Short mmCIF file of N, CA and C in Angstrom, two decimals:
data_model
loop_
_atom_site.label_atom_id
_atom_site.label_comp_id
_atom_site.label_asym_id
_atom_site.label_seq_id
_atom_site.Cartn_x
_atom_site.Cartn_y
_atom_site.Cartn_z
N MET V 1 -6.06 -17.13 40.65
CA MET V 1 -6.62 -17.17 42.01
C MET V 1 -5.65 -18.62 42.35
N SER V 2 -5.13 -18.73 43.51
CA SER V 2 -4.34 -19.73 44.20
C SER V 2 -5.01 -20.90 44.51
N GLN V 3 -4.49 -22.06 44.42
CA GLN V 3 -5.20 -23.20 44.99
C GLN V 3 -5.76 -23.31 46.28
N GLU V 4 -5.20 -22.51 47.13
CA GLU V 4 -5.72 -22.42 48.47
C GLU V 4 -6.76 -21.61 48.60
N ASP V 5 -6.89 -20.51 47.60
CA ASP V 5 -8.28 -19.79 47.42
C ASP V 5 -9.36 -20.53 46.90
N GLN V 6 -8.96 -21.39 46.02
CA GLN V 6 -9.99 -22.23 45.34
C GLN V 6 -10.61 -23.04 46.42
N ASP V 7 -9.74 -23.76 46.92
CA ASP V 7 -10.29 -24.82 48.01
C ASP V 7 -11.09 -24.04 48.94
N LYS V 8 -10.67 -23.01 49.39
CA LYS V 8 -11.47 -22.39 50.66
C LYS V 8 -12.93 -22.00 49.95
N LEU V 9 -12.68 -21.55 48.73
CA LEU V 9 -14.02 -21.00 48.08
C LEU V 9 -14.94 -22.49 48.13
N ALA V 10 -14.43 -23.38 47.68
CA ALA V 10 -15.26 -24.61 47.31
C ALA V 10 -15.88 -25.05 48.82
N ALA V 11 -15.14 -25.12 49.66
CA ALA V 11 -15.61 -25.39 51.11
C ALA V 11 -16.64 -24.62 51.64
N GLU V 12 -16.58 -23.20 51.14
CA GLU V 12 -17.54 -22.13 51.64
C GLU V 12 -19.06 -22.50 50.76
N TRP V 13 -18.79 -22.81 49.48
CA TRP V 13 -19.86 -23.31 48.82
C TRP V 13 -20.65 -24.62 49.25
N GLU V 14 -19.44 -25.54 49.73
CA GLU V 14 -20.32 -26.81 50.20
C GLU V 14 -20.91 -26.71 51.60
N ALA V 15 -20.35 -25.74 52.22
CA ALA V 15 -21.06 -25.55 53.50
C ALA V 15 -22.46 -24.60 53.11
N GLU V 16 -22.56 -23.88 52.36
CA GLU V 16 -23.61 -23.23 51.95
C GLU V 16 -24.71 -24.07 51.38
N LEU V 17 -24.33 -24.75 50.74
CA LEU V 17 -25.13 -25.92 49.96
C LEU V 17 -25.71 -26.90 51.05
N ALA V 18 -25.08 -27.20 52.11
CA ALA V 18 -25.45 -28.02 53.31
C ALA V 18 -26.40 -27.27 54.07
N LYS V 19 -26.18 -25.96 54.13
CA LYS V 19 -27.29 -25.34 54.87
C LYS V 19 -28.49 -24.89 54.26
N GLU V 20 -28.24 -24.88 52.65
CA GLU V 20 -29.66 -24.72 51.99
C GLU V 20 -30.46 -26.05 52.18
N SER V 21 -29.74 -27.02 52.02
CA SER V 21 -30.33 -28.52 51.85
C SER V 21 -31.05 -28.77 53.46
N ASP V 22 -30.31 -28.25 54.27
CA ASP V 22 -31.06 -28.41 55.84
C ASP V 22 -32.12 -27.49 56.10
N ALA V 23 -31.95 -26.32 55.49
CA ALA V 23 -33.09 -25.34 55.40
C ALA V 23 -34.43 -25.88 54.86
N ALA V 24 -33.94 -26.37 53.57
CA ALA V 24 -35.10 -26.87 52.94
C ALA V 24 -35.72 -28.03 53.37
N GLY V 25 -34.99 -28.91 54.19
CA GLY V 25 -35.60 -30.08 54.90
C GLY V 25 -36.41 -29.80 56.01
N ASP V 26 -35.96 -28.60 56.65
CA ASP V 26 -36.75 -28.13 58.03
C ASP V 26 -38.02 -27.13 57.68
N SER V 27 -37.95 -26.19 56.79
CA SER V 27 -38.95 -25.24 56.64
C SER V 27 -39.35 -25.23 55.13
N GLY V 28 -39.24 -26.31 54.25
CA GLY V 28 -40.03 -26.33 52.94
C GLY V 28 -38.74 -25.74 52.05
N GLY V 29 -37.84 -24.97 52.53
CA GLY V 29 -36.70 -24.45 51.51
C GLY V 29 -37.20 -23.08 51.28
N THR V 30 -35.93 -22.14 51.11
CA THR V 30 -36.45 -20.72 50.65
C THR V 30 -36.65 -20.91 49.36
N ALA V 31 -36.10 -21.49 48.38
CA ALA V 31 -36.73 -21.90 47.07
C ALA V 31 -37.96 -22.24 46.81
N GLU V 32 -38.49 -23.26 47.80
CA GLU V 32 -39.69 -23.66 47.71
C GLU V 32 -40.78 -22.84 48.30
N ALA V 33 -40.47 -21.87 49.21
CA ALA V 33 -41.41 -21.03 49.95
C ALA V 33 -41.57 -19.88 48.89
N ALA V 34 -40.77 -19.61 48.26
CA ALA V 34 -40.61 -18.61 46.99
C ALA V 34 -41.61 -19.20 45.80
N ALA V 35 -41.53 -20.23 45.45
CA ALA V 35 -42.13 -20.97 44.38
C ALA V 35 -43.67 -20.86 44.66
N PRO V 36 -44.78 -20.90 43.61
CA PRO V 36 -45.94 -20.57 44.06
C PRO V 36 -46.55 -22.04 43.67
N SER V 37 -45.91 -23.12 43.35
CA SER V 37 -46.34 -24.51 43.24
C SER V 37 -46.72 -25.12 44.60
N ALA V 38 -47.75 -26.04 44.52
CA ALA V 38 -48.27 -26.55 45.79
C ALA V 38 -47.56 -27.75 46.03
N THR V 39 -47.01 -28.32 45.10
CA THR V 39 -46.28 -29.62 45.45
C THR V 39 -44.81 -29.47 45.40
N PRO V 40 -43.95 -30.29 46.27
CA PRO V 40 -42.68 -30.16 46.34
C PRO V 40 -42.04 -30.10 45.07
N PRO V 41 -41.05 -29.55 44.87
CA PRO V 41 -40.15 -29.70 43.55
C PRO V 41 -39.55 -31.20 43.40
N ALA V 42 -39.64 -31.73 42.12
CA ALA V 42 -39.16 -33.09 41.79
C ALA V 42 -37.43 -32.89 41.98
N GLY V 43 -36.86 -34.14 41.84
CA GLY V 43 -35.26 -34.16 42.01
C GLY V 43 -34.51 -33.24 41.12
N ASP V 44 -35.15 -33.08 39.61
CA ASP V 44 -34.41 -32.47 38.81
C ASP V 44 -34.62 -30.93 39.35
N ASP V 45 -35.85 -30.41 39.73
CA ASP V 45 -35.86 -29.21 40.02
C ASP V 45 -35.11 -28.62 41.29
N ALA V 46 -35.00 -29.79 42.08
CA ALA V 46 -34.10 -29.22 43.28
C ALA V 46 -32.73 -29.10 42.85
N GLN V 47 -32.32 -30.13 42.04
CA GLN V 47 -30.89 -29.91 41.64
C GLN V 47 -30.62 -28.59 40.74
N ARG V 48 -31.60 -28.12 39.96
CA ARG V 48 -31.71 -27.13 39.13
C ARG V 48 -31.52 -25.76 40.11
N GLN V 49 -32.18 -25.84 41.29
CA GLN V 49 -32.28 -24.68 42.20
C GLN V 49 -31.06 -24.55 42.98
N ALA V 50 -30.49 -25.76 43.09
CA ALA V 50 -28.97 -25.77 43.98
C ALA V 50 -28.04 -25.30 42.83
N ASP V 51 -27.94 -25.76 41.73
CA ASP V 51 -27.29 -25.18 40.62
C ASP V 51 -27.27 -23.50 40.37
N GLU V 52 -28.50 -22.95 40.54
CA GLU V 52 -28.85 -21.61 40.49
C GLU V 52 -28.16 -20.85 41.70
N ALA V 53 -28.50 -21.51 42.93
CA ALA V 53 -27.77 -20.86 44.17
C ALA V 53 -26.30 -20.84 44.00
N LEU V 54 -25.81 -22.04 43.51
CA LEU V 54 -24.21 -22.09 43.52
C LEU V 54 -23.80 -20.98 42.47
N ALA V 55 -24.50 -20.74 41.50
CA ALA V 55 -24.01 -19.74 40.43
C ALA V 55 -24.22 -18.32 40.91
N ALA V 56 -25.26 -18.01 41.85
CA ALA V 56 -25.46 -16.94 42.42
C ALA V 56 -24.36 -16.58 43.45
N GLN V 57 -23.89 -17.83 44.08
CA GLN V 57 -22.77 -17.44 45.00
C GLN V 57 -21.53 -17.31 44.35
N TRP V 58 -21.28 -17.97 43.25
CA TRP V 58 -20.13 -17.83 42.41
C TRP V 58 -20.17 -16.23 42.07
N ALA V 59 -21.14 -15.75 41.46
CA ALA V 59 -21.05 -14.21 40.87
C ALA V 59 -20.80 -13.57 41.98
N ALA V 60 -21.23 -13.63 43.29
CA ALA V 60 -21.17 -12.95 44.30
C ALA V 60 -19.72 -12.85 44.81
N SER V 61 -18.92 -13.95 44.75
CA SER V 61 -17.65 -14.10 45.15
C SER V 61 -16.68 -13.44 44.38
N MET V 62 -17.03 -13.82 42.76
CA MET V 62 -16.33 -13.01 41.81
C MET V 62 -16.49 -11.43 42.12
N ALA V 63 -17.64 -11.09 42.24
CA ALA V 63 -17.90 -9.53 42.46
C ALA V 63 -16.96 -9.07 43.63
N GLN V 64 -16.92 -9.84 44.58
CA GLN V 64 -16.25 -9.48 45.98
C GLN V 64 -14.63 -9.23 45.41
N GLU V 65 -14.06 -10.38 44.42
CA GLU V 65 -12.90 -10.55 44.44
C GLU V 65 -12.41 -9.14 43.45
N GLU V 66 -13.39 -8.97 42.59
CA GLU V 66 -13.04 -7.62 41.71
C GLU V 66 -12.92 -6.42 42.57
N GLU V 67 -13.82 -6.29 43.61
CA GLU V 67 -13.61 -5.14 44.57
C GLU V 67 -12.42 -5.09 45.35
N SER V 68 -11.82 -6.21 45.44
CA SER V 68 -10.80 -6.37 46.65
C SER V 68 -9.46 -5.34 46.17
N PRO V 69 -8.93 -4.89 47.11
CA PRO V 69 -7.70 -3.85 46.80
C PRO V 69 -6.61 -4.69 46.11
N ALA V 70 -6.46 -5.96 46.50
CA ALA V 70 -5.37 -6.71 45.82
C ALA V 70 -5.67 -6.75 44.20
N HIS V 71 -6.66 -7.06 43.99
CA HIS V 71 -7.14 -7.06 42.37
C HIS V 71 -7.07 -5.64 41.73
N GLN V 72 -7.56 -4.67 42.59
CA GLN V 72 -7.54 -3.48 41.92
C GLN V 72 -5.88 -2.98 41.54
N SER V 73 -5.19 -3.42 42.48
CA SER V 73 -3.78 -2.99 42.05
C SER V 73 -2.75 -3.83 41.39
N PHE V 74 -3.58 -4.99 40.60
CA PHE V 74 -3.10 -5.71 39.69
C PHE V 74 -2.28 -6.78 40.29
N GLY V 75 -2.20 -7.00 41.49
CA GLY V 75 -1.39 -7.91 42.26
C GLY V 75 -2.17 -9.17 42.47
N GLY V 76 -3.40 -9.41 42.13
CA GLY V 76 -4.30 -10.42 42.34
C GLY V 76 -4.19 -11.73 41.40
N ALA V 77 -4.81 -12.00 40.76
CA ALA V 77 -4.61 -13.05 39.77
C ALA V 77 -3.62 -12.94 38.90
N GLY V 78 -3.24 -12.07 38.38
CA GLY V 78 -2.21 -11.78 37.60
C GLY V 78 -0.85 -11.98 38.03
N ALA V 79 -0.99 -11.90 39.45
CA ALA V 79 0.50 -11.77 40.11
C ALA V 79 1.10 -13.23 40.15
N GLY V 80 0.27 -14.39 39.94
CA GLY V 80 0.88 -15.75 39.92
C GLY V 80 1.54 -15.96 38.62
N MET V 81 1.15 -15.14 37.51
CA MET V 81 1.78 -15.42 36.14
C MET V 81 3.04 -14.73 36.02
N GLY V 82 3.51 -14.08 36.78
CA GLY V 82 4.59 -13.30 36.88
C GLY V 82 4.56 -11.85 36.02
N GLY V 83 3.51 -11.53 35.64
CA GLY V 83 3.13 -10.25 34.93
C GLY V 83 3.11 -9.28 36.04
N HIS V 84 3.75 -8.06 35.21
CA HIS V 84 3.51 -6.88 36.23
C HIS V 84 2.86 -5.82 35.09
N ALA V 85 1.94 -5.20 35.78
CA ALA V 85 1.16 -3.99 35.09
C ALA V 85 1.07 -2.81 35.86
N SER V 86 1.32 -1.79 35.09
CA SER V 86 1.04 -0.34 35.83
C SER V 86 -0.04 0.60 35.10
N GLU V 87 -0.55 1.24 35.93
CA GLU V 87 -1.50 2.26 35.40
C GLU V 87 -0.84 3.21 34.25
N ALA V 88 -1.45 3.09 32.99
CA ALA V 88 -0.95 3.80 31.95
C ALA V 88 -1.18 5.52 32.29
N HIS V 89 -0.16 6.34 31.89
CA HIS V 89 -0.20 7.79 31.97
C HIS V 89 -0.14 8.23 30.23
N PHE V 90 -1.22 9.04 30.11
CA PHE V 90 -1.21 9.74 28.66
C PHE V 90 -0.97 11.12 28.85
N LYS V 91 -0.01 11.83 28.09
CA LYS V 91 0.05 13.19 27.88
C LYS V 91 -1.00 13.80 27.39
N ASP V 92 -1.51 15.06 28.02
CA ASP V 92 -2.47 15.89 27.72
C ASP V 92 -2.02 16.83 26.29
N MET V 93 -2.73 16.13 25.27
CA MET V 93 -2.35 17.07 23.91
C MET V 93 -3.31 18.02 23.64
N THR V 94 -4.19 18.54 24.55
CA THR V 94 -5.27 19.40 24.18
C THR V 94 -4.49 20.83 23.84
N GLU V 95 -3.34 21.29 24.82
CA GLU V 95 -2.80 22.18 24.57
C GLU V 95 -2.21 22.64 23.13
N MET V 96 -1.31 21.23 23.05
CA MET V 96 -0.49 21.18 21.65
C MET V 96 -1.74 21.33 20.54
N ALA V 97 -2.78 20.91 20.64
CA ALA V 97 -3.71 20.95 19.52
C ALA V 97 -4.03 22.61 19.38
N ARG V 98 -4.31 23.44 20.55
CA ARG V 98 -4.65 24.54 20.38
C ARG V 98 -3.61 25.66 19.86
N GLN V 99 -2.45 25.20 19.96
CA GLN V 99 -1.12 26.07 19.52
C GLN V 99 -1.62 26.26 17.81
N PRO V 100 -1.14 27.23 17.56
CA PRO V 100 -0.87 27.35 15.77
C PRO V 100 0.04 26.36 15.25
N ALA V 101 -0.06 26.06 14.02
CA ALA V 101 0.74 25.13 13.25
C ALA V 101 2.15 25.88 13.28
N ASP V 102 3.43 25.19 13.26
CA ASP V 102 4.62 25.62 13.26
C ASP V 102 5.05 26.03 11.94
N ASN V 103 6.00 26.85 11.54
CA ASN V 103 6.31 27.37 10.47
C ASN V 103 6.50 26.51 9.19
N LYS V 104 7.09 25.28 9.61
CA LYS V 104 7.54 24.21 8.60
C LYS V 104 6.11 23.83 8.02
N LEU V 105 5.15 23.65 8.75
CA LEU V 105 3.75 23.09 8.03
C LEU V 105 3.32 24.29 7.31
N LYS V 106 3.47 25.52 7.63
CA LYS V 106 2.98 26.81 7.10
C LYS V 106 3.71 26.76 5.58
N ARG V 107 5.21 26.37 5.56
CA ARG V 107 5.92 26.58 4.30
C ARG V 107 5.49 25.61 3.46
N GLU V 108 5.09 24.33 3.93
CA GLU V 108 4.92 23.31 3.23
C GLU V 108 3.53 23.62 2.41
N LEU V 109 2.58 24.06 3.01
CA LEU V 109 1.19 24.78 2.48
C LEU V 109 1.54 25.96 1.52
N ASP V 110 2.34 26.68 1.88
CA ASP V 110 2.75 27.74 0.97
C ASP V 110 3.21 27.15 -0.40
N PHE V 111 4.15 26.27 -0.33
CA PHE V 111 4.72 25.52 -1.36
C PHE V 111 3.62 24.85 -2.35
N ILE V 112 2.73 24.31 -1.88
CA ILE V 112 1.27 23.88 -2.50
C ILE V 112 0.45 25.06 -3.09
N LEU V 113 0.53 26.02 -2.46
CA LEU V 113 -0.16 27.07 -2.93
C LEU V 113 0.43 27.85 -4.15
N ASP V 114 1.63 27.78 -4.31
CA ASP V 114 2.50 28.43 -5.36
C ASP V 114 2.81 27.62 -6.57
N ILE V 115 1.87 26.45 -6.90
CA ILE V 115 1.98 25.65 -7.76
C ILE V 115 0.83 26.17 -8.94
N PRO V 116 1.72 26.55 -10.27
CA PRO V 116 0.93 27.30 -11.49
C PRO V 116 -0.01 26.30 -11.87
N LEU V 117 -1.02 26.72 -12.23
CA LEU V 117 -2.17 26.04 -12.79
C LEU V 117 -2.68 26.87 -14.31
N ASP V 118 -2.85 26.11 -15.30
CA ASP V 118 -3.35 26.64 -16.67
C ASP V 118 -4.84 27.00 -16.83
N VAL V 119 -5.25 28.01 -16.82
CA VAL V 119 -6.62 28.52 -16.75
C VAL V 119 -7.25 28.96 -18.09
N SER V 120 -8.21 28.43 -18.43
CA SER V 120 -8.87 28.91 -19.92
C SER V 120 -10.27 29.01 -19.80
N ALA V 121 -10.89 29.86 -20.63
CA ALA V 121 -12.11 29.96 -20.85
C ALA V 121 -12.50 29.80 -22.25
N GLU V 122 -13.51 29.08 -22.55
CA GLU V 122 -14.09 28.62 -23.88
C GLU V 122 -15.28 29.20 -24.25
N LEU V 123 -15.38 29.86 -25.16
CA LEU V 123 -16.48 30.40 -25.97
C LEU V 123 -17.56 29.39 -26.49
N GLY V 124 -16.98 28.37 -27.11
CA GLY V 124 -17.75 27.02 -27.73
C GLY V 124 -16.60 26.32 -28.32
N ARG V 125 -17.26 25.35 -29.18
CA ARG V 125 -16.33 24.27 -30.06
C ARG V 125 -17.11 24.13 -31.18
N THR V 126 -16.35 23.51 -32.25
CA THR V 126 -17.12 23.31 -33.55
C THR V 126 -15.99 22.00 -34.16
N ARG V 127 -16.59 21.40 -35.21
CA ARG V 127 -15.65 20.53 -35.93
C ARG V 127 -15.38 21.15 -37.22
N LEU V 128 -14.33 21.00 -38.07
CA LEU V 128 -14.13 21.25 -39.26
C LEU V 128 -13.36 20.15 -39.95
N LEU V 129 -13.56 20.03 -41.34
CA LEU V 129 -12.87 19.15 -42.11
C LEU V 129 -11.64 19.88 -42.55
N ILE V 130 -10.69 19.01 -43.01
CA ILE V 130 -9.41 19.56 -43.32
C ILE V 130 -9.62 20.56 -44.30
N ASN V 131 -10.28 20.21 -45.36
CA ASN V 131 -10.71 21.22 -46.23
C ASN V 131 -11.16 22.78 -46.01
N GLU V 132 -11.85 22.48 -45.02
CA GLU V 132 -12.56 23.94 -44.54
C GLU V 132 -11.42 24.39 -43.65
N LEU V 133 -10.67 23.79 -42.95
CA LEU V 133 -9.60 24.56 -42.24
C LEU V 133 -8.63 25.49 -43.25
N LEU V 134 -8.39 24.69 -44.46
CA LEU V 134 -7.38 24.94 -45.30
C LEU V 134 -7.93 26.27 -46.13
N GLN V 135 -9.31 26.38 -46.20
CA GLN V 135 -9.86 27.70 -46.94
C GLN V 135 -9.97 28.80 -45.94
N LEU V 136 -9.86 28.55 -44.63
CA LEU V 136 -9.72 29.54 -43.67
C LEU V 136 -8.95 30.77 -44.02
N GLY V 137 -9.23 32.12 -43.99
CA GLY V 137 -8.41 33.26 -44.39
C GLY V 137 -8.99 34.23 -43.29
N GLN V 138 -8.30 35.47 -43.33
CA GLN V 138 -8.52 36.54 -42.74
C GLN V 138 -9.91 37.08 -43.09
N GLY V 139 -10.90 37.17 -42.02
CA GLY V 139 -12.11 37.75 -42.26
C GLY V 139 -12.98 36.60 -42.32
N SER V 140 -12.62 35.42 -42.22
CA SER V 140 -13.49 34.16 -42.28
C SER V 140 -14.15 34.04 -41.04
N VAL V 141 -15.56 33.51 -40.72
CA VAL V 141 -16.34 33.36 -39.62
C VAL V 141 -16.41 31.94 -39.26
N VAL V 142 -16.04 31.38 -38.23
CA VAL V 142 -16.24 30.03 -37.78
C VAL V 142 -17.41 30.10 -36.74
N GLU V 143 -18.38 29.02 -36.92
CA GLU V 143 -19.65 29.10 -36.28
C GLU V 143 -19.30 28.27 -35.29
N LEU V 144 -19.65 28.60 -33.77
CA LEU V 144 -19.37 27.84 -32.52
C LEU V 144 -20.56 26.95 -32.20
N ASN V 145 -20.66 26.06 -31.54
CA ASN V 145 -21.75 25.22 -30.89
C ASN V 145 -22.67 25.91 -29.93
N LYS V 146 -22.28 27.12 -29.52
CA LYS V 146 -22.97 27.70 -28.43
C LYS V 146 -23.72 28.98 -29.08
N LEU V 147 -24.82 29.38 -28.12
CA LEU V 147 -25.53 30.46 -28.69
C LEU V 147 -25.18 31.75 -28.03
N ALA V 148 -25.22 32.76 -28.64
CA ALA V 148 -24.87 34.05 -28.13
C ALA V 148 -25.51 34.33 -26.82
N GLY V 149 -24.74 34.65 -25.75
CA GLY V 149 -25.40 34.92 -24.33
C GLY V 149 -25.27 33.71 -23.46
N GLU V 150 -24.95 32.59 -23.90
CA GLU V 150 -24.74 31.44 -23.14
C GLU V 150 -23.30 31.62 -22.56
N PRO V 151 -23.32 31.09 -21.38
CA PRO V 151 -22.00 31.32 -20.32
C PRO V 151 -20.71 30.41 -20.94
N LEU V 152 -19.76 31.19 -20.67
CA LEU V 152 -18.66 30.79 -21.10
C LEU V 152 -17.99 29.47 -20.16
N GLU V 153 -17.16 28.60 -20.64
CA GLU V 153 -16.71 27.58 -19.53
C GLU V 153 -15.33 27.76 -19.16
N VAL V 154 -15.09 27.82 -17.91
CA VAL V 154 -13.72 27.89 -17.50
C VAL V 154 -13.10 26.66 -16.83
N TYR V 155 -11.88 26.23 -17.26
CA TYR V 155 -11.08 25.08 -17.51
C TYR V 155 -9.87 25.39 -16.66
N VAL V 156 -9.59 24.58 -15.65
CA VAL V 156 -8.24 24.68 -14.86
C VAL V 156 -7.62 23.06 -15.12
N ASN V 157 -6.36 23.46 -15.79
CA ASN V 157 -5.61 22.20 -16.26
C ASN V 157 -6.50 21.11 -16.96
N GLY V 158 -7.32 21.46 -17.99
CA GLY V 158 -8.13 21.08 -18.94
C GLY V 158 -9.32 20.36 -18.24
N LYS V 159 -9.61 20.64 -17.08
CA LYS V 159 -10.92 20.32 -16.44
C LYS V 159 -11.86 21.38 -16.02
N LEU V 160 -13.17 21.21 -16.48
CA LEU V 160 -14.15 22.13 -16.19
C LEU V 160 -14.31 22.32 -14.53
N VAL V 161 -14.26 23.71 -13.89
CA VAL V 161 -14.42 24.14 -12.92
C VAL V 161 -15.58 25.19 -12.67
N ALA V 162 -15.61 25.71 -13.59
CA ALA V 162 -16.76 26.87 -13.57
C ALA V 162 -17.43 27.42 -14.77
N ARG V 163 -18.39 28.22 -14.63
CA ARG V 163 -19.18 28.95 -16.00
C ARG V 163 -19.15 30.36 -15.48
N GLY V 164 -19.28 31.15 -16.51
CA GLY V 164 -19.51 32.50 -16.37
C GLY V 164 -19.73 33.34 -17.66
N GLU V 165 -19.70 34.64 -17.45
CA GLU V 165 -19.85 35.60 -18.63
C GLU V 165 -18.79 36.41 -18.83
N ALA V 166 -18.60 36.73 -20.19
CA ALA V 166 -17.42 37.45 -20.59
C ALA V 166 -17.46 39.00 -20.26
N VAL V 167 -16.50 39.54 -19.62
CA VAL V 167 -16.24 40.96 -19.22
C VAL V 167 -15.25 41.58 -19.97
N VAL V 168 -15.10 42.88 -19.90
CA VAL V 168 -13.89 43.90 -20.51
C VAL V 168 -13.63 44.51 -19.15
N ILE V 169 -12.25 44.24 -18.91
CA ILE V 169 -11.65 45.03 -17.71
C ILE V 169 -10.48 45.66 -18.15
N ASN V 170 -10.43 47.06 -18.25
CA ASN V 170 -9.15 47.76 -18.71
C ASN V 170 -8.50 47.27 -20.11
N GLU V 171 -9.56 47.17 -21.03
CA GLU V 171 -9.33 46.72 -22.57
C GLU V 171 -8.84 45.46 -22.62
N LYS V 172 -9.17 44.58 -21.33
CA LYS V 172 -8.60 43.01 -21.50
C LYS V 172 -9.98 42.18 -21.18
N PHE V 173 -10.08 41.19 -21.92
CA PHE V 173 -11.17 40.19 -21.52
C PHE V 173 -10.90 39.29 -20.33
N GLY V 174 -12.24 39.35 -19.50
CA GLY V 174 -12.15 38.53 -18.38
C GLY V 174 -13.67 37.45 -18.32
N VAL V 175 -13.75 37.00 -17.04
CA VAL V 175 -14.75 36.07 -16.88
C VAL V 175 -15.21 36.21 -15.77
N ARG V 176 -16.59 36.78 -15.39
CA ARG V 176 -17.28 36.88 -14.18
C ARG V 176 -17.87 35.54 -13.97
N LEU V 177 -17.54 34.75 -12.89
CA LEU V 177 -17.89 33.55 -12.62
C LEU V 177 -19.39 33.36 -12.20
N THR V 178 -20.24 32.72 -12.66
CA THR V 178 -21.69 32.70 -12.23
C THR V 178 -22.02 31.23 -11.64
N ASP V 179 -21.10 30.32 -11.96
CA ASP V 179 -21.61 29.02 -11.52
C ASP V 179 -20.19 28.12 -11.36
N ILE V 180 -19.98 27.73 -9.90
CA ILE V 180 -18.80 26.94 -9.81
C ILE V 180 -19.48 25.43 -9.84
N ILE V 181 -18.76 24.50 -10.45
CA ILE V 181 -19.02 23.09 -10.48
C ILE V 181 -18.85 22.53 -9.26
N SER V 182 -19.75 21.81 -8.96
CA SER V 182 -19.81 20.97 -7.58
C SER V 182 -18.51 20.05 -7.48
N PRO V 183 -18.13 19.66 -6.30
CA PRO V 183 -17.07 18.74 -6.28
C PRO V 183 -17.39 17.28 -6.68
N ILE V 184 -18.61 16.99 -6.52
CA ILE V 184 -18.94 15.60 -7.15
C ILE V 184 -18.91 15.52 -8.32
N GLU V 185 -19.28 16.78 -9.41
CA GLU V 185 -19.26 16.81 -10.83
C GLU V 185 -17.78 16.77 -11.24
N ARG V 186 -16.93 17.43 -10.21
CA ARG V 186 -15.51 17.45 -10.83
C ARG V 186 -15.10 15.96 -10.76
N VAL V 187 -15.51 15.24 -9.63
CA VAL V 187 -14.83 13.96 -9.58
C VAL V 187 -15.39 13.07 -10.72
N LYS V 188 -16.61 13.17 -11.18
CA LYS V 188 -17.13 12.48 -12.25
C LYS V 188 -16.45 12.82 -13.53
N GLN V 189 -16.02 14.08 -13.79
CA GLN V 189 -15.21 14.43 -14.74
C GLN V 189 -13.61 13.72 -14.92
N LEU V 190 -12.92 13.11 -13.70
CA LEU V 190 -11.79 12.56 -13.62
C LEU V 190 -11.94 11.24 -14.24
N GLY V 191 -13.08 10.56 -14.09
CA GLY V 191 -13.27 9.07 -14.31
C GLY V 191 -13.71 8.74 -15.72
#
C-alpha cells in the first residue's frame, strides 16, 4: 500500500471517528444506544468503543482492498516491491496415470520376477552327538522332533513362509500349502 493510500485511509478514519464522536454527543452514540447500561460509559469504555469501531473499519477496508481488481491481478501491494507474479498452470496428469506402464517398467519388473530363490520343505529337526552321527549306517533311523501328521514347514531362502502337508505327484514328493505365514510374522523372523 503506497503512502498516499495510507494517508487517504487515515483521513477517512479520522473523519469517521469525528462523526461517531459527534453522533455520540448528540444522540447518546450508537454504541451507547446499543449498550444496555443506564449510565454513560466511562472514559476508558468510550476509548475502547472507539478502538473497536476503528478496528471494524480497518477490517472493512482490508476486505475491500482484497476484492479490488488491482489486488487480484497481483499488481496491488506487491507491485511496489518490484515482484512479478503470474498464475500457476499445472499439466493435467490424470490421462498419463490412466495409461498402462511403458515397456521399460514392465521389463524391470520382469527382471525382478526372474530372480531364483531356494525353496525347501522340512519334516522336522533333531540334534545328534558326533558319536551318534558316526554310528549312523544304512537302515539307521533318525528320530525327528515332529509328530507324524504334523505339517511340513516351507522355507524360502532360509525364511519360513508357509506350512503344508506332504503329497506325491508323479512319483515325486510335493507340499500342499495349508497355511501361509502372515507378513507381520515374516518381518519378526528377520529381526
